[in-house]
C-alpha cells in the first residue's frame, strides 16, 4: 500500500514538473490570419486579415492521456496509451480539465461554466484553451504557406489520412502536380512527442488529433485586430489542425472546423495555454438560445432525405424509415431520394471532383412543394473527398432549414465523418444539427442494432 501511494505521488510530481517544463513562450507578434484566395481548396470563411497576438505560453504537446487521467481520474479515449493524446472529449470536458488542473496547481481557474455558457476571466493565471487566432499564430510559426512545412503535405510530416494528401482531388485521375503523393495511413493516434515540431517547438499542430480552441465558430470580426476571441454568441465551437482520419486539405493552417461543443470524437483532443503577462477583462460567451430552444414535437413530421450512389445510404434510409414507423406512424414519415437532373454516371470520380474544385451546385430533379411542414430531417449521404457531396449542398441551398432539427447519417469508406458534419454545421447555422451516425460502406450486420441505439438516443 505504501509503495502504491509513493508511486502515485511520484507520478503526480513527475506530471506537474513535466507539464510545467513543456510550456513554451510564444512571443508577441503580428501575422496574417486566414488564407489567400489563391490557396487551393480554401473555404470562404478563411478571409485574410492582420492580427496582433500578445505573448502567451502554450504546451509543446497535445494533452496526453496520462495528463488527463492524473487530473480528471478517467480516460475516455478510443485509442488507449499514456503518451497518446486524449481524445473523445467534448469542449466542456477540455475547459473543465483546464479549471481542475489550475486548482491542483494553486492557480486561478480561467473559466466559469453556466449550463452551455462559458465566461473566460482573462485576468486569471490558470490554464486555458488557445483562442483560434493564437492557435493559428502558433501553428504557422512565422510561415505563410499552406502548412507550416510548406505548400504541400509531405506524407511523413504529420499523422493524417495519407491516402488523401492536399490537392488529391485534382490529381486523382490526372497527375497535374507530382508533389501530390499518397503516404502513410496510420489509422490511429501516435505519441504526443512524435514527428518533428514546428519552428516554435510545438508538436502535431497538423494532424494526430484536431484541437478544441476557445472561440465560437462564425465569420471573422475584422475589427478585432489585437488578441481576437471570436463571437460572444454562437452554437458551434472551433476545432483546428485536423486529426489522424482527416484529409490534407482539412489539416491546413487556415482550415476551421465547426463542431457541436457537446460532441465527442476519437479525432478531437486539445492542448493548453497560459497567459504570459497580465490581461484584463472578461469574455462572456453565450450559447444561442434560439437554436437551443428548438424542440422536437411529440409527433413530429419527419423527412428522410438521402443521396446515394452505390445503394449503401439508401439501404440505411430504408431501415431508418422502418424503425421510425414503429415509433410514430407512417403518415408522419416521408422518405425521399436526392436525385441529380444529370447523374454523374460512370465518371463519378472525375465529375464529382470537378464540381467540388469549382464549387458547382449540380441541378437536382428532386422537388418538395411543402418543405416547411417538416420538423425533423434525417439527412443521408456518402462522404466524398472527405466532405459533403456537392448534390447534397444543392439540396441544402434549395430549402429553408431554419428552426428544424437535422440528424446526419453518413456512409464512408474509411474517413468516417471527414469534415462533412462541420461543413453541414456551417451551412445550417439556423438549424440544430444533432448527433450524427456514420457507418462503413453498407454498415454490415451491426447496422440494425446501431441504428436502434442511435435513434433511441437522439429521439428520447
CSV table of C-alpha atoms in Angstrom, one decimal:
chain,number,residue,atom,x,y,z
A,1,UNK,CA,0.0,0.0,0.0
A,2,UNK,CA,2.8,2.4,1.0
A,3,UNK,CA,4.6,1.6,-2.3
A,4,UNK,CA,1.5,2.3,-4.3
A,5,UNK,CA,0.9,5.6,-2.6
A,6,UNK,CA,4.6,6.6,-3.2
A,7,UNK,CA,4.4,5.7,-6.9
A,8,UNK,CA,1.2,7.7,-7.2
A,9,UNK,CA,2.8,10.7,-5.6
A,10,UNK,CA,5.8,10.3,-7.8
A,11,UNK,CA,3.5,10.1,-10.9
A,12,UNK,CA,1.9,13.4,-9.8
A,13,UNK,CA,5.2,15.1,-9.1
A,14,UNK,CA,6.6,13.9,-12.4
A,15,UNK,CA,3.5,15.0,-14.2
A,16,UNK,CA,3.4,18.5,-12.9
A,17,UNK,CA,7.2,19.1,-13.3
A,18,UNK,CA,6.9,17.6,-16.9
A,19,UNK,CA,3.9,19.7,-17.7
A,20,UNK,CA,5.4,22.9,-16.4
A,21,UNK,CA,8.6,22.4,-18.4
A,22,UNK,CA,6.7,21.9,-21.6
A,23,UNK,CA,5.1,25.3,-21.7
A,24,UNK,CA,6.8,27.3,-24.5
A,25,UNK,CA,6.7,31.1,-24.6
A,26,UNK,CA,5.2,32.4,-27.8
A,27,UNK,CA,6.4,35.9,-28.3
A,28,UNK,CA,4.3,38.9,-29.2
A,29,UNK,CA,3.9,39.4,-32.9
A,30,UNK,CA,1.7,40.2,-35.9
A,31,UNK,CA,0.6,37.8,-38.6
A,32,UNK,CA,-1.9,37.4,-41.4
A,33,UNK,CA,-4.7,35.1,-40.3
A,34,UNK,CA,-6.6,33.1,-42.9
A,35,UNK,CA,-5.7,32.0,-46.4
A,36,UNK,CA,-5.2,33.9,-49.7
A,37,UNK,CA,-7.8,33.5,-52.4
A,38,UNK,CA,-5.2,31.7,-54.5
A,39,UNK,CA,-4.9,28.9,-51.9
A,40,UNK,CA,-6.4,25.8,-53.4
A,41,UNK,CA,-9.3,24.1,-51.6
A,42,UNK,CA,-9.7,27.1,-49.3
A,43,UNK,CA,-13.1,27.9,-47.8
A,44,UNK,CA,-14.9,31.3,-47.9
A,45,UNK,CA,-14.7,31.6,-44.1
A,46,UNK,CA,-10.9,32.0,-44.2
A,47,UNK,CA,-10.8,35.6,-45.2
A,48,UNK,CA,-7.3,37.1,-44.6
A,49,UNK,CA,-6.8,39.8,-42.0
A,50,UNK,CA,-3.8,41.1,-40.0
A,51,UNK,CA,-3.9,40.2,-36.3
A,52,UNK,CA,-1.5,41.1,-33.4
A,53,UNK,CA,-1.1,38.5,-30.7
A,54,UNK,CA,0.4,39.3,-27.3
A,55,UNK,CA,2.8,36.7,-25.8
A,56,UNK,CA,1.4,33.6,-24.1
A,57,UNK,CA,2.6,30.2,-23.0
A,58,UNK,CA,1.5,27.0,-24.9
A,59,UNK,CA,2.2,23.4,-24.2
A,60,UNK,CA,4.5,21.8,-26.8
A,61,UNK,CA,2.3,18.8,-26.8
A,62,UNK,CA,-1.3,17.9,-27.0
A,63,UNK,CA,-2.8,16.9,-23.7
A,64,UNK,CA,-1.8,13.2,-23.2
A,65,UNK,CA,-4.0,10.5,-21.7
A,66,UNK,CA,-1.6,10.4,-18.7
A,67,UNK,CA,-2.1,14.1,-18.2
A,68,UNK,CA,-5.8,13.7,-18.4
A,69,UNK,CA,-6.1,10.7,-16.1
A,70,UNK,CA,-3.9,12.3,-13.4
A,71,UNK,CA,-6.2,15.4,-13.4
A,72,UNK,CA,-9.6,14.0,-14.1
A,73,UNK,CA,-9.3,10.5,-12.8
A,74,UNK,CA,-10.5,8.9,-16.1
A,75,UNK,CA,-9.5,8.2,-19.6
A,76,UNK,CA,-12.3,8.5,-22.2
A,77,UNK,CA,-10.0,7.9,-25.2
A,78,UNK,CA,-10.8,5.4,-28.0
A,79,UNK,CA,-7.1,4.7,-28.8
A,80,UNK,CA,-5.5,3.8,-25.4
A,81,UNK,CA,-2.0,4.7,-24.4
A,82,UNK,CA,-0.5,7.0,-21.7
A,83,UNK,CA,1.5,9.1,-24.2
A,84,UNK,CA,-1.2,9.2,-26.8
A,85,UNK,CA,-3.3,12.3,-27.0
A,86,UNK,CA,-6.5,12.3,-25.0
A,87,UNK,CA,-9.5,12.3,-27.4
A,88,UNK,CA,-13.2,11.6,-27.4
A,89,UNK,CA,-13.6,14.7,-25.2
A,90,UNK,CA,-16.1,17.5,-25.6
A,91,UNK,CA,-15.3,21.2,-25.5
A,92,UNK,CA,-16.7,21.3,-22.0
A,93,UNK,CA,-14.5,18.4,-20.9
A,94,UNK,CA,-11.5,20.4,-22.1
A,95,UNK,CA,-12.3,23.5,-20.2
A,96,UNK,CA,-13.2,21.5,-17.1
A,97,UNK,CA,-9.7,19.9,-17.3
A,98,UNK,CA,-8.1,23.4,-17.5
A,99,UNK,CA,-10.0,24.6,-14.4
A,100,UNK,CA,-9.2,21.5,-12.4
A,101,UNK,CA,-5.5,21.4,-13.3
A,102,UNK,CA,-5.4,25.1,-12.4
A,103,UNK,CA,-6.8,24.4,-8.9
A,104,UNK,CA,-4.4,21.5,-8.4
A,105,UNK,CA,-1.5,23.8,-9.0
A,106,UNK,CA,-2.9,26.6,-6.8
A,107,UNK,CA,-3.7,28.8,-9.8
A,108,UNK,CA,-6.8,30.8,-10.5
A,109,UNK,CA,-9.2,29.0,-12.9
A,110,UNK,CA,-10.0,30.8,-16.1
A,111,UNK,CA,-13.5,29.6,-16.8
A,112,UNK,CA,-16.9,29.9,-15.2
A,113,UNK,CA,-19.4,27.4,-16.8
A,114,UNK,CA,-23.1,28.1,-16.5
A,115,UNK,CA,-25.1,25.5,-18.4
A,116,UNK,CA,-23.8,25.8,-22.0
A,117,UNK,CA,-22.5,29.3,-21.5
A,118,UNK,CA,-18.8,29.9,-20.7
A,119,UNK,CA,-17.2,33.0,-19.2
A,120,UNK,CA,-13.4,33.4,-19.6
A,121,UNK,CA,-11.8,35.6,-17.0
A,122,UNK,CA,-8.8,36.9,-18.9
A,123,UNK,CA,-7.1,38.1,-15.6
A,124,UNK,CA,-6.8,34.5,-14.3
A,125,UNK,CA,-3.3,32.9,-14.3
A,126,UNK,CA,-4.6,29.4,-14.7
A,127,UNK,CA,-4.6,27.0,-17.7
A,128,UNK,CA,-6.9,27.6,-20.7
A,129,UNK,CA,-7.5,26.8,-24.3
A,130,UNK,CA,-5.9,28.8,-27.0
A,131,UNK,CA,-8.0,31.2,-28.9
A,132,UNK,CA,-8.4,30.5,-32.6
A,133,UNK,CA,-6.1,33.3,-33.5
A,134,UNK,CA,-3.4,32.2,-31.0
A,135,UNK,CA,-3.7,28.6,-32.4
A,136,UNK,CA,-3.1,29.7,-36.0
A,137,UNK,CA,-0.3,32.1,-35.0
A,138,UNK,CA,1.4,29.3,-33.0
A,139,UNK,CA,0.8,26.7,-35.8
A,140,UNK,CA,2.2,28.9,-38.6
A,141,UNK,CA,5.3,29.7,-36.5
A,142,UNK,CA,6.3,32.6,-38.9
A,143,UNK,CA,5.2,30.8,-42.1
A,144,UNK,CA,2.6,32.0,-44.6
A,145,UNK,CA,2.4,28.7,-46.6
A,146,UNK,CA,-0.5,26.2,-46.7
A,147,UNK,CA,1.1,24.2,-43.9
A,148,UNK,CA,3.9,25.1,-41.6
A,149,UNK,CA,6.0,22.6,-43.5
A,150,UNK,CA,5.4,24.3,-46.9
A,151,UNK,CA,2.7,24.4,-49.6
A,152,UNK,CA,2.0,20.6,-49.8
A,153,UNK,CA,1.9,18.0,-47.2
A,154,UNK,CA,4.7,15.5,-47.3
A,155,UNK,CA,3.2,12.2,-46.1
A,156,UNK,CA,5.8,11.9,-43.3
A,157,UNK,CA,5.2,15.3,-41.8
A,158,UNK,CA,2.2,14.6,-39.8
A,159,UNK,CA,-0.4,11.9,-38.8
A,160,UNK,CA,-3.3,12.3,-41.1
A,161,UNK,CA,-5.1,10.3,-43.7
A,162,UNK,CA,-2.2,9.7,-46.1
A,163,UNK,CA,-4.5,8.4,-48.8
A,164,UNK,CA,-5.9,11.9,-49.1
A,165,UNK,CA,-3.0,14.3,-49.3
A,166,UNK,CA,-3.5,18.0,-50.1
A,167,UNK,CA,-4.8,18.5,-53.7
A,168,UNK,CA,-5.5,14.8,-54.2
A,169,UNK,CA,-8.8,15.9,-55.8
A,170,UNK,CA,-7.2,17.4,-58.8
A,171,UNK,CA,-4.6,14.7,-59.0
A,172,UNK,CA,-6.8,11.6,-58.6
A,173,UNK,CA,-7.0,10.9,-62.3
A,174,UNK,CA,-4.5,13.2,-63.8
A,175,UNK,CA,-1.1,13.8,-62.3
A,176,UNK,CA,-1.1,17.6,-62.5
A,177,UNK,CA,1.3,18.1,-59.6
A,178,UNK,CA,3.9,15.4,-59.0
A,179,UNK,CA,4.4,16.7,-55.4
A,180,UNK,CA,1.0,15.3,-54.5
A,181,UNK,CA,1.6,11.7,-53.4
A,182,UNK,CA,-0.2,9.4,-51.1
A,183,UNK,CA,1.5,8.3,-47.9
A,184,UNK,CA,1.2,6.5,-44.6
A,185,UNK,CA,-2.3,5.8,-43.2
A,186,UNK,CA,-1.7,5.1,-39.5
A,187,UNK,CA,-5.4,4.9,-38.7
A,188,UNK,CA,-4.7,5.8,-35.1
A,189,UNK,CA,-3.1,8.4,-32.9
A,190,UNK,CA,0.6,8.5,-32.1
A,191,UNK,CA,2.5,9.7,-29.1
A,192,UNK,CA,2.3,13.4,-28.4
A,193,UNK,CA,6.0,13.9,-28.8
A,194,UNK,CA,6.2,12.1,-32.2
A,195,UNK,CA,7.4,13.5,-35.5
A,196,UNK,CA,9.1,16.9,-36.0
A,197,UNK,CA,8.0,20.0,-34.2
A,198,UNK,CA,7.4,23.3,-35.9
A,199,UNK,CA,9.8,26.2,-35.7
A,200,UNK,CA,8.4,27.2,-32.3
A,201,UNK,CA,8.9,23.7,-30.9
A,202,UNK,CA,5.2,22.7,-31.0
A,203,UNK,CA,4.4,19.1,-31.9
A,204,UNK,CA,1.5,17.8,-34.0
A,205,UNK,CA,-0.1,21.1,-34.8
A,206,UNK,CA,-1.1,19.4,-38.1
A,207,UNK,CA,-2.8,16.0,-37.6
A,208,UNK,CA,-2.8,13.4,-34.8
A,209,UNK,CA,-5.9,14.9,-33.1
A,210,UNK,CA,-7.7,18.1,-34.1
A,211,UNK,CA,-7.8,20.6,-31.2
A,212,UNK,CA,-10.6,22.4,-29.5
A,213,UNK,CA,-10.0,26.2,-29.2
A,214,UNK,CA,-12.0,28.7,-27.2
A,215,UNK,CA,-13.9,30.5,-29.9
A,216,UNK,CA,-17.4,30.2,-31.2
A,217,UNK,CA,-17.5,29.5,-34.9
A,218,UNK,CA,-18.5,32.5,-37.0
A,219,UNK,CA,-17.3,34.9,-39.6
A,220,UNK,CA,-14.1,36.7,-38.6
A,221,UNK,CA,-14.7,40.0,-36.9
A,222,UNK,CA,-12.3,42.1,-38.9
A,223,UNK,CA,-12.2,45.0,-36.5
A,224,UNK,CA,-10.6,42.9,-33.7
A,225,UNK,CA,-7.0,43.2,-34.6
A,226,UNK,CA,-5.4,42.5,-31.2
A,227,UNK,CA,-6.0,39.2,-29.4
A,228,UNK,CA,-9.3,38.4,-31.0
A,229,UNK,CA,-11.5,35.8,-29.3
A,230,UNK,CA,-14.4,35.2,-31.7
A,231,UNK,CA,-18.1,35.9,-31.4
A,232,UNK,CA,-19.8,36.3,-28.0
A,233,UNK,CA,-22.8,34.2,-29.2
A,234,UNK,CA,-23.0,31.1,-31.2
A,235,UNK,CA,-23.7,27.4,-31.5
A,236,UNK,CA,-20.6,25.6,-32.6
A,237,UNK,CA,-17.0,25.9,-31.3
A,238,UNK,CA,-13.9,25.9,-33.4
A,239,UNK,CA,-11.6,22.9,-33.8
A,240,UNK,CA,-8.3,23.3,-35.5
A,241,UNK,CA,-5.4,21.3,-37.1
A,242,UNK,CA,-7.1,18.1,-38.3
A,243,UNK,CA,-6.8,14.6,-36.9
A,244,UNK,CA,-5.5,11.2,-38.0
A,245,UNK,CA,-8.5,10.4,-40.1
A,246,UNK,CA,-8.7,13.8,-41.7
A,247,UNK,CA,-7.5,14.7,-45.2
A,248,UNK,CA,-4.7,17.0,-46.1
A,249,UNK,CA,-6.9,19.9,-47.0
A,250,UNK,CA,-8.6,19.8,-43.6
A,251,UNK,CA,-5.3,19.9,-41.9
A,252,UNK,CA,-4.2,23.2,-43.4
A,253,UNK,CA,-3.1,26.1,-41.2
A,254,UNK,CA,-6.2,28.1,-42.1
A,255,UNK,CA,-8.9,25.4,-42.1
A,256,UNK,CA,-11.7,25.8,-39.5
A,257,UNK,CA,-13.9,23.0,-38.2
A,258,UNK,CA,-17.3,24.0,-36.7
A,259,UNK,CA,-18.2,21.4,-34.1
A,260,UNK,CA,-21.1,21.0,-31.6
A,261,UNK,CA,-19.4,21.6,-28.2
A,262,UNK,CA,-21.0,18.6,-26.7
A,263,UNK,CA,-19.7,16.3,-29.4
A,264,UNK,CA,-17.0,13.7,-28.7
A,265,UNK,CA,-14.9,12.2,-31.4
A,266,UNK,CA,-11.8,10.0,-31.4
A,267,UNK,CA,-10.2,12.5,-33.7
A,268,UNK,CA,-10.6,15.5,-31.4
A,269,UNK,CA,-8.4,16.5,-28.4
A,270,UNK,CA,-6.8,19.7,-27.2
A,271,UNK,CA,-3.7,21.5,-25.9
A,272,UNK,CA,-3.4,24.1,-23.1
A,273,UNK,CA,-2.1,27.6,-22.8
A,274,UNK,CA,-1.5,30.2,-20.1
A,275,UNK,CA,-1.1,34.0,-20.0
A,276,UNK,CA,2.5,35.3,-20.2
A,277,UNK,CA,1.5,38.7,-18.9
A,278,UNK,CA,-1.3,40.4,-17.1
A,279,UNK,CA,-4.6,40.8,-19.1
A,280,UNK,CA,-7.8,42.5,-18.2
A,281,UNK,CA,-11.5,41.9,-18.6
A,282,UNK,CA,-13.9,39.0,-19.2
A,283,UNK,CA,-15.2,37.3,-22.3
A,284,UNK,CA,-18.7,36.1,-21.6
A,285,UNK,CA,-19.8,33.7,-24.4
A,286,UNK,CA,-23.5,32.7,-24.7
A,287,UNK,CA,-24.9,29.6,-26.4
A,288,UNK,CA,-27.5,30.7,-29.0
A,289,UNK,CA,-30.8,30.3,-27.1
A,290,UNK,CA,-32.9,30.5,-30.2
A,291,UNK,CA,-31.2,27.3,-31.5
A,292,UNK,CA,-31.1,25.7,-28.0
A,293,UNK,CA,-34.9,26.1,-27.8
A,294,UNK,CA,-35.7,24.1,-31.0
A,295,UNK,CA,-37.9,21.3,-29.6
A,296,UNK,CA,-39.0,18.2,-31.4
A,297,UNK,CA,-42.8,17.8,-31.1
A,298,UNK,CA,-44.1,14.5,-29.6
A,299,UNK,CA,-45.4,13.5,-33.0
A,300,UNK,CA,-43.0,15.2,-35.5
A,301,UNK,CA,-43.4,15.3,-39.2
A,302,UNK,CA,-40.2,13.6,-40.4
A,303,UNK,CA,-38.4,13.7,-43.7
A,304,UNK,CA,-35.7,11.1,-44.5
A,305,UNK,CA,-33.8,12.7,-47.4
A,306,UNK,CA,-30.8,10.8,-48.8
A,307,UNK,CA,-28.3,11.0,-51.6
A,308,UNK,CA,-27.0,7.5,-52.6
A,309,UNK,CA,-24.6,6.3,-55.3
A,310,UNK,CA,-24.0,2.6,-54.6
A,311,UNK,CA,-27.1,2.0,-52.5
A,312,UNK,CA,-25.4,2.0,-49.1
A,313,UNK,CA,-27.0,5.2,-47.9
A,314,UNK,CA,-30.3,4.2,-49.5
A,315,UNK,CA,-30.3,0.9,-47.5
A,316,UNK,CA,-29.8,2.8,-44.2
A,317,UNK,CA,-32.6,5.3,-45.2
A,318,UNK,CA,-35.0,2.4,-45.6
A,319,UNK,CA,-34.1,0.9,-42.2
A,320,UNK,CA,-34.5,4.3,-40.6
A,321,UNK,CA,-37.9,4.6,-42.1
A,322,UNK,CA,-38.9,1.2,-40.9
A,323,UNK,CA,-37.7,2.0,-37.3
A,324,UNK,CA,-39.4,5.4,-37.2
A,325,UNK,CA,-42.7,4.0,-38.5
A,326,UNK,CA,-42.8,1.8,-35.3
A,327,UNK,CA,-42.1,4.8,-33.2
A,328,UNK,CA,-44.5,7.2,-34.8
A,329,UNK,CA,-46.9,6.5,-37.8
A,330,UNK,CA,-46.2,6.0,-41.5
A,331,UNK,CA,-48.3,9.2,-42.2
A,332,UNK,CA,-45.8,11.2,-40.3
A,333,UNK,CA,-42.7,10.0,-42.2
A,334,UNK,CA,-41.7,10.6,-45.8
A,335,UNK,CA,-38.6,9.2,-47.5
A,336,UNK,CA,-37.1,10.9,-50.5
A,337,UNK,CA,-34.0,10.4,-52.6
A,338,UNK,CA,-32.0,13.4,-53.6
A,339,UNK,CA,-31.6,12.9,-57.3
A,340,UNK,CA,-29.5,14.8,-59.8
A,341,UNK,CA,-31.0,16.1,-63.0
A,342,UNK,CA,-28.0,14.7,-64.8
A,343,UNK,CA,-26.4,11.9,-62.7
A,344,UNK,CA,-22.7,11.6,-62.5
A,345,UNK,CA,-22.7,8.1,-64.1
A,346,UNK,CA,-19.6,6.1,-64.6
A,347,UNK,CA,-17.3,9.1,-64.5
A,348,UNK,CA,-18.3,9.8,-60.9
A,349,UNK,CA,-14.8,10.4,-59.5
A,350,UNK,CA,-13.8,12.9,-62.2
A,351,UNK,CA,-17.2,14.6,-62.3
A,352,UNK,CA,-17.6,14.9,-58.5
A,353,UNK,CA,-14.0,16.2,-58.2
A,354,UNK,CA,-14.7,18.9,-60.8
A,355,UNK,CA,-17.8,20.0,-59.0
A,356,UNK,CA,-16.0,20.2,-55.7
A,357,UNK,CA,-13.0,22.0,-57.1
A,358,UNK,CA,-15.2,24.5,-58.9
A,359,UNK,CA,-17.9,24.7,-56.2
A,360,UNK,CA,-20.6,23.8,-58.7
A,361,UNK,CA,-24.0,23.0,-57.3
A,362,UNK,CA,-25.5,20.4,-59.6
A,363,UNK,CA,-29.1,20.8,-60.7
A,364,UNK,CA,-31.5,18.4,-58.9
A,365,UNK,CA,-34.6,16.8,-60.2
A,366,UNK,CA,-35.9,16.3,-56.7
A,367,UNK,CA,-38.7,18.7,-55.7
A,368,UNK,CA,-40.5,19.2,-52.4
A,369,UNK,CA,-43.5,21.5,-52.5
A,370,UNK,CA,-44.2,21.8,-48.8
A,371,UNK,CA,-40.8,21.5,-47.1
A,372,UNK,CA,-41.9,23.8,-44.3
A,373,UNK,CA,-44.2,21.1,-42.8
A,374,UNK,CA,-41.2,19.0,-41.6
A,375,UNK,CA,-39.9,19.3,-38.1
A,376,UNK,CA,-37.1,16.8,-38.3
A,377,UNK,CA,-34.9,15.9,-41.3
A,378,UNK,CA,-32.7,12.7,-41.4
A,379,UNK,CA,-30.1,13.6,-44.0
A,380,UNK,CA,-28.1,10.8,-45.5
A,381,UNK,CA,-25.1,10.9,-47.8
A,382,UNK,CA,-21.8,9.3,-48.5
A,383,UNK,CA,-18.6,11.1,-47.6
A,384,UNK,CA,-16.8,12.0,-50.9
A,385,UNK,CA,-13.4,13.7,-50.9
A,386,UNK,CA,-13.7,13.8,-47.1
A,387,UNK,CA,-16.7,16.2,-47.2
A,388,UNK,CA,-20.3,16.7,-48.3
A,389,UNK,CA,-21.1,15.7,-51.9
A,390,UNK,CA,-22.0,18.8,-53.9
A,391,UNK,CA,-25.5,17.5,-54.8
A,392,UNK,CA,-26.2,17.5,-51.1
A,393,UNK,CA,-25.1,21.1,-50.9
A,394,UNK,CA,-27.5,21.8,-53.8
A,395,UNK,CA,-30.3,20.3,-51.7
A,396,UNK,CA,-29.3,22.3,-48.6
A,397,UNK,CA,-29.3,25.5,-50.7
A,398,UNK,CA,-32.7,24.8,-52.2
A,399,UNK,CA,-34.8,24.8,-49.0
A,400,UNK,CA,-35.1,26.8,-45.8
A,401,UNK,CA,-33.9,24.6,-42.8
A,402,UNK,CA,-34.3,27.4,-40.2
A,403,UNK,CA,-35.7,26.1,-36.9
A,404,UNK,CA,-35.5,22.5,-38.0
A,405,UNK,CA,-33.6,19.6,-36.4
A,406,UNK,CA,-31.3,17.7,-38.7
A,407,UNK,CA,-29.7,14.3,-38.0
A,408,UNK,CA,-27.0,13.2,-40.4
A,409,UNK,CA,-26.4,9.6,-41.3
A,410,UNK,CA,-23.2,9.0,-43.2
A,411,UNK,CA,-21.7,6.2,-45.1
A,412,UNK,CA,-17.9,6.1,-45.6
A,413,UNK,CA,-15.0,4.0,-46.9
A,414,UNK,CA,-12.6,4.8,-44.0
A,415,UNK,CA,-12.7,8.5,-43.4
A,416,UNK,CA,-15.7,8.3,-41.1
A,417,UNK,CA,-17.4,11.8,-40.9
A,418,UNK,CA,-14.5,13.6,-42.6
A,419,UNK,CA,-15.3,17.3,-42.4
A,420,UNK,CA,-18.9,16.7,-43.7
A,421,UNK,CA,-20.7,17.5,-40.4
A,422,UNK,CA,-18.5,20.5,-39.8
A,423,UNK,CA,-19.5,21.8,-43.3
A,424,UNK,CA,-23.1,21.0,-42.5
A,425,UNK,CA,-22.9,23.0,-39.3
A,426,UNK,CA,-21.5,25.9,-41.2
A,427,UNK,CA,-24.3,25.9,-43.8
A,428,UNK,CA,-27.2,25.2,-41.3
A,429,UNK,CA,-26.5,27.8,-38.6
A,430,UNK,CA,-30.2,28.5,-38.1
A,431,UNK,CA,-30.9,24.8,-37.5
A,432,UNK,CA,-29.9,22.3,-34.8
A,433,UNK,CA,-27.6,19.6,-36.2
A,434,UNK,CA,-27.9,16.6,-33.9
A,435,UNK,CA,-25.6,13.8,-33.1
A,436,UNK,CA,-24.5,12.1,-36.4
A,437,UNK,CA,-24.3,8.4,-37.2
A,438,UNK,CA,-21.7,7.0,-39.5
A,439,UNK,CA,-21.2,3.5,-40.9
A,440,UNK,CA,-18.6,1.8,-43.0
A,441,UNK,CA,-19.9,1.0,-46.6
A,442,UNK,CA,-23.2,-0.9,-46.1
A,443,UNK,CA,-22.9,-1.0,-42.3
A,444,UNK,CA,-22.7,-4.8,-42.1
A,445,UNK,CA,-24.6,-6.9,-39.6
A,446,UNK,CA,-24.3,-4.2,-36.9
A,447,UNK,CA,-26.3,-1.6,-38.8
A,448,UNK,CA,-29.7,-2.6,-37.4
A,449,UNK,CA,-28.5,-2.6,-33.8
A,450,UNK,CA,-26.5,0.6,-34.1
A,451,UNK,CA,-29.4,2.4,-35.8
A,452,UNK,CA,-31.7,1.3,-32.9
A,453,UNK,CA,-29.2,2.7,-30.4
A,454,UNK,CA,-28.7,5.9,-32.3
A,455,UNK,CA,-32.4,6.6,-32.8
A,456,UNK,CA,-33.1,5.7,-29.2
A,457,UNK,CA,-30.5,8.2,-28.1
A,458,UNK,CA,-31.5,11.2,-30.3
A,459,UNK,CA,-35.3,10.8,-30.1
A,460,UNK,CA,-35.8,10.2,-26.4
